[in-house]
């Protein structure tokens, strides 16, 4: 990796999030199968569809300018985040406690993406890639909405149930 | 790792963020040395002091209840995030482009912590650890403020300069 311009930094970050999104599409079906609360199962399934749309949007970002070509790379941070979710699935019995853990793991993933798409949209604007900036901001808003939805689901877990745990 | 109750999940997440914070205290001095913009250098130095305060706050969380005992563990997600920052430092020449990359890397770290402390504060409340919840919310607010400060610094990079890159 050799980066000397903001454009190269933008392409690096874009390639990184492309890898992250692909890892997420593999993790979400496992998280949906591991969840118990129907609202949480539904949220993971919906977010899988959104993530597939977000990958298509990344393809559109690439198509929006001849200057943008993705590099093949693996997002190590997302590898760590997915590993954390998998560890929870492997070690916690299915039910309320695992659901709470999965919500936390998913919110870490969402916040990784919120930070990444925020940076990418800002860089795209600075570089004059207005179409790319618009697409990246759409995804940023989706990630923020998913994070809020997960907070609501976490809050809806019954206090009576949790008091027993 | 064996987790069967919300309390064990809380202790797991608390131990994880303790490891994350300790990794951050090692990474921030390197990020401050690699940065050029004095506002960014200052933000990293200030956040190092805050992080040390946040570790002390975690110690207070542990002291707030006999039931809370940390486990020795390594936060793999933070390992990945710190690795990303180090890769940038190793491959980008010091200056405006590295600064932009470091801001992005730092915001990923902040958002990891925002997600983690949000979950921890919610779990502490559910478990009736009111003193712990208060301490965790204080740190959550600090992380959100640092993220906003970094966004302002990113926006203040001169448009003339960036247009050249």
mmCIF file of C-alpha atoms in Angstrom:
data_model
loop_
_atom_site.group_PDB
_atom_site.id
_atom_site.type_symbol
_atom_site.label_atom_id
_atom_site.label_comp_id
_atom_site.label_asym_id
_atom_site.label_seq_id
_atom_site.Cartn_x
_atom_site.Cartn_y
_atom_site.Cartn_z
ATOM 1 C CA UNK A 1 0.000 0.000 0.000
ATOM 2 C CA UNK A 2 1.344 3.393 -0.983
ATOM 3 C CA UNK A 3 -0.787 6.480 -0.411
ATOM 4 C CA UNK A 4 0.374 9.975 -1.325
ATOM 5 C CA UNK A 5 -2.833 11.824 -2.264
ATOM 6 C CA UNK A 6 -6.326 12.257 -0.831
ATOM 7 C CA UNK A 7 -7.671 10.417 -3.889
ATOM 8 C CA UNK A 8 -5.543 7.371 -3.045
ATOM 9 C CA UNK A 9 -6.707 7.591 0.590
ATOM 10 C CA UNK A 10 -10.331 7.684 -0.637
ATOM 11 C CA UNK A 11 -9.769 4.606 -2.821
ATOM 12 C CA UNK A 12 -8.051 2.809 0.070
ATOM 13 C CA UNK A 13 -10.975 3.501 2.433
ATOM 14 C CA UNK A 14 -13.508 2.570 -0.232
ATOM 15 C CA UNK A 15 -11.745 -0.766 -0.877
ATOM 16 C CA UNK A 16 -11.625 -1.369 2.883
ATOM 17 C CA UNK A 17 -15.373 -0.836 3.346
ATOM 18 C CA UNK A 18 -16.130 -2.997 0.303
ATOM 19 C CA UNK A 19 -14.338 -5.853 2.082
ATOM 20 C CA UNK A 20 -16.159 -4.986 5.333
ATOM 21 C CA UNK A 21 -19.588 -5.099 3.667
ATOM 22 C CA UNK A 22 -18.861 -8.467 2.073
ATOM 23 C CA UNK A 23 -17.838 -9.879 5.451
ATOM 24 C CA UNK A 24 -21.068 -8.499 6.958
ATOM 25 C CA UNK A 25 -23.222 -10.256 4.330
ATOM 26 C CA UNK A 26 -21.679 -13.543 5.511
ATOM 27 C CA UNK A 27 -22.106 -12.746 9.234
ATOM 28 C CA UNK A 28 -25.707 -11.451 9.235
ATOM 29 C CA UNK A 29 -27.432 -14.749 8.285
ATOM 30 C CA UNK A 30 -25.577 -16.457 11.176
ATOM 31 C CA UNK A 31 -26.636 -13.665 13.541
ATOM 32 C CA UNK A 32 -30.266 -13.937 12.355
ATOM 33 C CA UNK A 33 -30.226 -17.725 12.996
ATOM 34 C CA UNK A 34 -28.706 -17.215 16.460
ATOM 35 C CA UNK A 35 -31.248 -14.552 17.547
ATOM 36 C CA UNK A 36 -34.497 -15.383 19.370
ATOM 37 C CA UNK A 37 -36.519 -12.125 19.584
ATOM 38 C CA UNK A 38 -38.538 -11.990 16.299
ATOM 39 C CA UNK A 39 -37.923 -8.214 16.084
ATOM 40 C CA UNK A 40 -34.155 -8.836 16.212
ATOM 41 C CA UNK A 41 -34.303 -11.684 13.669
ATOM 42 C CA UNK A 42 -36.267 -9.359 11.387
ATOM 43 C CA UNK A 43 -33.807 -6.476 11.924
ATOM 44 C CA UNK A 44 -30.855 -8.695 10.917
ATOM 45 C CA UNK A 45 -32.697 -9.994 7.832
ATOM 46 C CA UNK A 46 -33.698 -6.476 6.783
ATOM 47 C CA UNK A 47 -30.144 -5.250 7.296
ATOM 48 C CA UNK A 48 -28.807 -8.081 5.144
ATOM 49 C CA UNK A 49 -30.967 -6.821 2.252
ATOM 50 C CA UNK A 50 -29.794 -3.262 2.962
ATOM 51 C CA UNK A 51 -26.162 -4.397 3.003
ATOM 52 C CA UNK A 52 -26.588 -6.020 -0.406
ATOM 53 C CA UNK A 53 -27.998 -2.675 -1.609
ATOM 54 C CA UNK A 54 -25.028 -0.885 -0.051
ATOM 55 C CA UNK A 55 -22.601 -3.091 -1.990
ATOM 56 C CA UNK A 56 -24.478 -2.209 -5.197
ATOM 57 C CA UNK A 57 -24.165 1.467 -4.208
ATOM 58 C CA UNK A 58 -20.383 0.975 -3.809
ATOM 59 C CA UNK A 59 -20.336 -0.455 -7.347
ATOM 60 C CA UNK A 60 -22.161 2.703 -8.496
ATOM 61 C CA UNK A 61 -19.551 4.853 -6.717
ATOM 62 C CA UNK A 62 -16.839 3.050 -8.690
ATOM 63 C CA UNK A 63 -18.800 3.522 -11.937
ATOM 64 C CA UNK A 64 -19.313 7.245 -11.198
ATOM 65 C CA UNK A 65 -15.713 8.130 -12.109
ATOM 66 C CA UNK A 66 -12.972 6.592 -14.273
ATOM 67 C CA UNK A 67 -10.496 7.626 -11.571
ATOM 68 C CA UNK A 68 -11.979 5.267 -8.963
ATOM 69 C CA UNK A 69 -10.714 1.673 -9.085
ATOM 70 C CA UNK A 70 -10.993 -0.595 -6.055
ATOM 71 C CA UNK A 71 -8.001 -2.478 -4.660
ATOM 72 C CA UNK A 72 -8.252 -6.037 -3.420
ATOM 73 C CA UNK A 73 -7.844 -5.921 0.359
ATOM 74 C CA UNK A 74 -9.243 -7.395 3.578
ATOM 75 C CA UNK A 75 -10.686 -5.174 6.305
ATOM 76 C CA UNK A 76 -8.954 -6.455 9.461
ATOM 77 C CA UNK A 77 -11.102 -4.385 11.821
ATOM 78 C CA UNK A 78 -14.282 -5.999 10.473
ATOM 79 C CA UNK A 79 -12.592 -9.393 10.802
ATOM 80 C CA UNK A 80 -12.183 -8.649 14.535
ATOM 81 C CA UNK A 81 -15.780 -7.428 14.885
ATOM 82 C CA UNK A 82 -17.216 -10.482 13.120
ATOM 83 C CA UNK A 83 -14.987 -12.723 15.263
ATOM 84 C CA UNK A 84 -16.455 -11.115 18.411
ATOM 85 C CA UNK A 85 -20.009 -11.870 17.225
ATOM 86 C CA UNK A 86 -19.038 -15.456 16.371
ATOM 87 C CA UNK A 87 -17.456 -15.950 19.832
ATOM 88 C CA UNK A 88 -20.731 -14.868 21.429
ATOM 89 C CA UNK A 89 -22.744 -17.272 19.247
ATOM 90 C CA UNK A 90 -20.363 -20.099 20.186
ATOM 91 C CA UNK A 91 -20.400 -19.445 23.911
ATOM 92 C CA UNK A 92 -23.840 -18.151 24.867
ATOM 93 C CA UNK A 93 -26.977 -20.266 24.910
ATOM 94 C CA UNK A 94 -29.700 -19.081 22.548
ATOM 95 C CA UNK A 95 -32.123 -16.700 24.264
ATOM 96 C CA UNK A 96 -32.332 -13.325 25.917
ATOM 97 C CA UNK A 97 -28.668 -13.028 26.949
ATOM 98 C CA UNK A 98 -27.361 -13.974 23.501
ATOM 99 C CA UNK A 99 -29.836 -11.502 21.958
ATOM 100 C CA UNK A 100 -28.436 -8.714 24.164
ATOM 101 C CA UNK A 101 -24.890 -9.706 23.141
ATOM 102 C CA UNK A 102 -25.797 -9.832 19.445
ATOM 103 C CA UNK A 103 -27.368 -6.361 19.618
ATOM 104 C CA UNK A 104 -24.131 -5.028 21.145
ATOM 105 C CA UNK A 105 -21.984 -6.771 18.513
ATOM 106 C CA UNK A 106 -24.206 -5.476 15.690
ATOM 107 C CA UNK A 107 -24.045 -1.918 17.028
ATOM 108 C CA UNK A 108 -20.226 -2.102 16.987
ATOM 109 C CA UNK A 109 -20.443 -3.129 13.317
ATOM 110 C CA UNK A 110 -22.891 -0.282 12.597
ATOM 111 C CA UNK A 111 -20.664 2.278 14.309
ATOM 112 C CA UNK A 112 -17.633 1.063 12.362
ATOM 113 C CA UNK A 113 -19.606 1.735 9.214
ATOM 114 C CA UNK A 114 -20.966 5.090 10.439
ATOM 115 C CA UNK A 115 -17.380 6.292 11.020
ATOM 116 C CA UNK A 116 -16.171 4.889 7.676
ATOM 117 C CA UNK A 117 -18.986 6.223 5.498
ATOM 118 C CA UNK A 118 -18.775 9.604 7.280
ATOM 119 C CA UNK A 119 -15.084 9.868 6.325
ATOM 120 C CA UNK A 120 -15.721 8.578 2.782
ATOM 121 C CA UNK A 121 -18.566 11.039 2.119
ATOM 122 C CA UNK A 122 -16.417 13.945 3.388
ATOM 123 C CA UNK A 123 -13.453 12.876 1.228
ATOM 124 C CA UNK A 124 -15.698 12.428 -1.849
ATOM 125 C CA UNK A 125 -17.014 15.981 -1.417
ATOM 126 C CA UNK A 126 -13.509 17.425 -1.055
ATOM 127 C CA UNK A 127 -12.383 15.567 -4.170
ATOM 128 C CA UNK A 128 -15.353 16.862 -6.175
ATOM 129 C CA UNK A 129 -16.995 13.408 -6.588
ATOM 130 C CA UNK A 130 -20.508 14.761 -6.009
ATOM 131 C CA UNK A 131 -22.411 11.678 -7.266
ATOM 132 C CA UNK A 132 -20.236 9.402 -5.082
ATOM 133 C CA UNK A 133 -20.755 11.693 -2.060
ATOM 134 C CA UNK A 134 -24.542 11.481 -2.507
ATOM 135 C CA UNK A 135 -24.466 7.649 -2.662
ATOM 136 C CA UNK A 136 -22.177 7.386 0.373
ATOM 137 C CA UNK A 137 -24.415 9.715 2.389
ATOM 138 C CA UNK A 138 -27.448 7.535 1.593
ATOM 139 C CA UNK A 139 -25.659 4.513 3.050
ATOM 140 C CA UNK A 140 -24.462 6.558 6.051
ATOM 141 C CA UNK A 141 -28.094 7.431 6.842
ATOM 142 C CA UNK A 142 -29.154 3.749 6.552
ATOM 143 C CA UNK A 143 -26.424 2.707 9.009
ATOM 144 C CA UNK A 144 -27.503 5.387 11.500
ATOM 145 C CA UNK A 145 -31.140 4.252 11.188
ATOM 146 C CA UNK A 146 -30.159 0.590 11.785
ATOM 147 C CA UNK A 147 -28.171 1.581 14.880
ATOM 148 C CA UNK A 148 -31.191 3.466 16.280
ATOM 149 C CA UNK A 149 -33.488 0.512 15.507
ATOM 150 C CA UNK A 150 -31.149 -1.810 17.470
ATOM 151 C CA UNK A 151 -31.173 0.591 20.445
ATOM 152 C CA UNK A 152 -34.986 0.488 20.447
ATOM 153 C CA UNK A 153 -34.985 -3.346 20.323
ATOM 154 C CA UNK A 154 -32.452 -3.462 23.207
ATOM 155 C CA UNK A 155 -34.673 -1.149 25.255
ATOM 156 C CA UNK A 156 -37.764 -3.281 24.609
ATOM 157 C CA UNK A 157 -36.327 -6.346 26.368
ATOM 158 C CA UNK A 158 -38.595 -6.954 29.353
ATOM 159 C CA UNK A 159 -37.281 -5.530 32.631
ATOM 160 C CA UNK A 160 -38.861 -8.444 34.526
ATOM 161 C CA UNK A 161 -36.927 -10.933 32.442
ATOM 162 C CA UNK A 162 -33.636 -9.079 32.729
ATOM 163 C CA UNK A 163 -33.968 -8.670 36.489
ATOM 164 C CA UNK A 164 -33.845 -12.475 36.787
ATOM 165 C CA UNK A 165 -30.583 -12.750 34.872
ATOM 166 C CA UNK B 1 -15.576 -17.881 27.970
ATOM 167 C CA UNK B 2 -18.926 -19.031 29.301
ATOM 168 C CA UNK B 3 -21.786 -16.542 29.511
ATOM 169 C CA UNK B 4 -25.230 -17.473 30.796
ATOM 170 C CA UNK B 5 -26.533 -14.283 32.441
ATOM 171 C CA UNK B 6 -26.738 -10.583 31.599
ATOM 172 C CA UNK B 7 -24.339 -9.918 34.477
ATOM 173 C CA UNK B 8 -21.724 -12.175 32.882
ATOM 174 C CA UNK B 9 -22.303 -10.444 29.535
ATOM 175 C CA UNK B 10 -21.779 -7.066 31.249
ATOM 176 C CA UNK B 11 -18.522 -8.278 32.834
ATOM 177 C CA UNK B 12 -17.364 -9.693 29.485
ATOM 178 C CA UNK B 13 -18.019 -6.382 27.690
ATOM 179 C CA UNK B 14 -16.429 -4.401 30.509
ATOM 180 C CA UNK B 15 -13.276 -6.570 30.372
ATOM 181 C CA UNK B 16 -13.217 -6.151 26.586
ATOM 182 C CA UNK B 17 -13.346 -2.350 26.742
ATOM 183 C CA UNK B 18 -10.692 -2.296 29.483
ATOM 184 C CA UNK B 19 -8.368 -4.060 27.046
ATOM 185 C CA UNK B 20 -9.461 -1.687 24.247
ATOM 186 C CA UNK B 21 -8.691 1.415 26.348
ATOM 187 C CA UNK B 22 -5.250 0.107 27.283
ATOM 188 C CA UNK B 23 -4.455 -0.506 23.607
ATOM 189 C CA UNK B 24 -5.629 3.045 22.803
ATOM 190 C CA UNK B 25 -3.268 4.580 25.401
ATOM 191 C CA UNK B 26 -0.392 2.927 23.519
ATOM 192 C CA UNK B 27 -1.631 3.988 20.066
ATOM 193 C CA UNK B 28 -2.477 7.653 20.764
ATOM 194 C CA UNK B 29 1.114 8.883 21.429
ATOM 195 C CA UNK B 30 2.160 7.351 18.060
ATOM 196 C CA UNK B 31 -0.793 9.032 16.333
ATOM 197 C CA UNK B 32 0.095 12.383 17.956
ATOM 198 C CA UNK B 33 3.715 12.081 16.729
ATOM 199 C CA UNK B 34 2.554 11.167 13.211
ATOM 200 C CA UNK B 35 0.089 14.093 12.923
ATOM 201 C CA UNK B 36 1.041 17.498 11.457
ATOM 202 C CA UNK B 37 -1.934 19.840 12.041
ATOM 203 C CA UNK B 38 -1.370 21.321 15.542
ATOM 204 C CA UNK B 39 -5.126 21.052 16.276
ATOM 205 C CA UNK B 40 -4.988 17.324 15.532
ATOM 206 C CA UNK B 41 -1.809 16.779 17.589
ATOM 207 C CA UNK B 42 -3.542 18.583 20.448
ATOM 208 C CA UNK B 43 -6.753 16.530 20.045
ATOM 209 C CA UNK B 44 -4.786 13.258 20.265
ATOM 210 C CA UNK B 45 -2.852 14.456 23.344
ATOM 211 C CA UNK B 46 -6.043 15.627 25.050
ATOM 212 C CA UNK B 47 -7.756 12.339 24.248
ATOM 213 C CA UNK B 48 -4.826 10.401 25.731
ATOM 214 C CA UNK B 49 -5.409 12.204 29.034
ATOM 215 C CA UNK B 50 -9.150 11.518 28.755
ATOM 216 C CA UNK B 51 -8.485 7.839 28.028
ATOM 217 C CA UNK B 52 -6.367 7.567 31.173
ATOM 218 C CA UNK B 53 -9.312 9.097 33.065
ATOM 219 C CA UNK B 54 -11.658 6.596 31.409
ATOM 220 C CA UNK B 55 -9.504 3.689 32.621
ATOM 221 C CA UNK B 56 -9.701 5.132 36.144
ATOM 222 C CA UNK B 57 -13.477 5.342 35.702
ATOM 223 C CA UNK B 58 -13.525 1.634 34.728
ATOM 224 C CA UNK B 59 -11.630 0.897 37.956
ATOM 225 C CA UNK B 60 -14.344 2.829 39.825
ATOM 226 C CA UNK B 61 -17.025 0.749 38.045
ATOM 227 C CA UNK B 62 -15.302 -2.402 39.338
ATOM 228 C CA UNK B 63 -15.080 -0.922 42.836
ATOM 229 C CA UNK B 64 -18.782 0.076 42.773
ATOM 230 C CA UNK B 65 -19.957 -3.527 43.298
ATOM 231 C CA UNK B 66 -18.488 -6.693 44.794
ATOM 232 C CA UNK B 67 -20.174 -8.619 41.980
ATOM 233 C CA UNK B 68 -18.041 -6.994 39.257
ATOM 234 C CA UNK B 69 -14.653 -8.617 38.646
ATOM 235 C CA UNK B 70 -12.791 -8.098 35.368
ATOM 236 C CA UNK B 71 -11.497 -10.990 33.287
ATOM 237 C CA UNK B 72 -8.144 -10.907 31.549
ATOM 238 C CA UNK B 73 -8.852 -10.722 27.815
ATOM 239 C CA UNK B 74 -7.683 -9.002 24.628
ATOM 240 C CA UNK B 75 -10.062 -6.924 22.515
ATOM 241 C CA UNK B 76 -9.446 -8.268 18.989
ATOM 242 C CA UNK B 77 -11.558 -5.584 17.302
ATOM 243 C CA UNK B 78 -9.392 -2.824 18.810
ATOM 244 C CA UNK B 79 -6.306 -4.775 17.721
ATOM 245 C CA UNK B 80 -7.613 -4.522 14.129
ATOM 246 C CA UNK B 81 -8.434 -0.813 14.487
ATOM 247 C CA UNK B 82 -5.006 0.027 15.933
ATOM 248 C CA UNK B 83 -3.377 -2.065 13.173
ATOM 249 C CA UNK B 84 -5.216 0.037 10.553
ATOM 250 C CA UNK B 85 -3.874 3.265 12.090
ATOM 251 C CA UNK B 86 -0.342 1.815 12.223
ATOM 252 C CA UNK B 87 -0.536 0.763 8.547
ATOM 253 C CA UNK B 88 -1.423 4.344 7.615
ATOM 254 C CA UNK B 89 1.476 5.736 9.646
ATOM 255 C CA UNK B 90 3.848 3.265 7.958
ATOM 256 C CA UNK B 91 2.678 3.943 4.410
ATOM 257 C CA UNK B 92 1.688 7.608 4.171
ATOM 258 C CA UNK B 93 4.152 10.492 4.233
ATOM 259 C CA UNK B 94 3.659 12.922 7.117
ATOM 260 C CA UNK B 95 1.369 15.805 6.140
ATOM 261 C CA UNK B 96 -2.156 16.611 5.077
ATOM 262 C CA UNK B 97 -3.047 13.182 3.606
ATOM 263 C CA UNK B 98 -1.793 11.263 6.651
ATOM 264 C CA UNK B 99 -3.702 13.709 8.885
ATOM 265 C CA UNK B 100 -6.924 12.944 6.965
ATOM 266 C CA UNK B 101 -6.234 9.212 7.311
ATOM 267 C CA UNK B 102 -5.485 9.509 11.041
ATOM 268 C CA UNK B 103 -8.731 11.417 11.633
ATOM 269 C CA UNK B 104 -10.639 8.603 9.899
ATOM 270 C CA UNK B 105 -8.825 5.923 11.903
ATOM 271 C CA UNK B 106 -9.438 7.789 15.174
ATOM 272 C CA UNK B 107 -13.143 8.185 14.396
ATOM 273 C CA UNK B 108 -13.420 4.419 13.880
ATOM 274 C CA UNK B 109 -11.874 3.958 17.335
ATOM 275 C CA UNK B 110 -14.279 6.536 18.835
ATOM 276 C CA UNK B 111 -17.300 4.874 17.243
ATOM 277 C CA UNK B 112 -16.205 1.461 18.528
ATOM 278 C CA UNK B 113 -16.180 2.976 21.999
ATOM 279 C CA UNK B 114 -19.484 4.837 21.510
ATOM 280 C CA UNK B 115 -21.183 1.522 20.624
ATOM 281 C CA UNK B 116 -19.484 -0.328 23.495
ATOM 282 C CA UNK B 117 -20.146 2.242 26.241
ATOM 283 C CA UNK B 118 -23.748 2.644 24.998
ATOM 284 C CA UNK B 119 -24.316 -1.097 25.455
ATOM 285 C CA UNK B 120 -22.484 -1.153 28.802
ATOM 286 C CA UNK B 121 -24.467 1.783 30.237
ATOM 287 C CA UNK B 122 -27.763 0.159 29.138
ATOM 288 C CA UNK B 123 -26.760 -3.203 30.679
ATOM 289 C CA UNK B 124 -25.617 -1.509 33.923
ATOM 290 C CA UNK B 125 -29.023 0.206 34.226
ATOM 291 C CA UNK B 126 -30.896 -3.053 33.617
ATOM 292 C CA UNK B 127 -28.775 -4.820 36.216
ATOM 293 C CA UNK B 128 -29.407 -2.060 38.786
ATOM 294 C CA UNK B 129 -25.767 -0.887 38.898
ATOM 295 C CA UNK B 130 -26.742 2.798 39.038
ATOM 296 C CA UNK B 131 -23.316 4.157 40.041
ATOM 297 C CA UNK B 132 -21.645 2.138 37.257
ATOM 298 C CA UNK B 133 -24.247 3.357 34.732
ATOM 299 C CA UNK B 134 -23.505 6.982 35.663
ATOM 300 C CA UNK B 135 -19.729 6.490 35.214
ATOM 301 C CA UNK B 136 -20.178 4.689 31.876
ATOM 302 C CA UNK B 137 -22.472 7.440 30.573
ATOM 303 C CA UNK B 138 -19.858 10.075 31.451
ATOM 304 C CA UNK B 139 -17.313 8.246 29.299
ATOM 305 C CA UNK B 140 -19.884 7.738 26.522
ATOM 306 C CA UNK B 141 -20.402 11.526 26.378
ATOM 307 C CA UNK B 142 -16.624 12.142 26.242
ATOM 308 C CA UNK B 143 -16.267 9.747 23.290
ATOM 309 C CA UNK B 144 -19.127 11.468 21.428
ATOM 310 C CA UNK B 145 -17.515 14.882 22.060
ATOM 311 C CA UNK B 146 -14.127 13.640 20.775
ATOM 312 C CA UNK B 147 -15.776 12.267 17.616
ATOM 313 C CA UNK B 148 -17.449 15.659 16.973
ATOM 314 C CA UNK B 149 -14.166 17.488 17.586
ATOM 315 C CA UNK B 150 -12.442 15.264 14.976
ATOM 316 C CA UNK B 151 -15.207 15.993 12.442
ATOM 317 C CA UNK B 152 -14.642 19.743 12.959
ATOM 318 C CA UNK B 153 -10.864 19.329 12.482
ATOM 319 C CA UNK B 154 -11.455 17.277 9.296
ATOM 320 C CA UNK B 155 -13.750 20.013 7.955
ATOM 321 C CA UNK B 156 -11.196 22.740 8.693
ATOM 322 C CA UNK B 157 -8.601 21.273 6.311
ATOM 323 C CA UNK B 158 -8.134 23.935 3.628
ATOM 324 C CA UNK B 159 -10.172 23.277 0.452
ATOM 325 C CA UNK B 160 -7.371 24.842 -1.645
ATOM 326 C CA UNK B 161 -4.855 22.391 -0.245
ATOM 327 C CA UNK B 162 -7.088 19.367 -0.692
ATOM 328 C CA UNK B 163 -7.991 20.304 -4.268
ATOM 329 C CA UNK B 164 -4.309 19.880 -5.148
ATOM 330 C CA UNK B 165 -4.130 16.357 -3.744
#
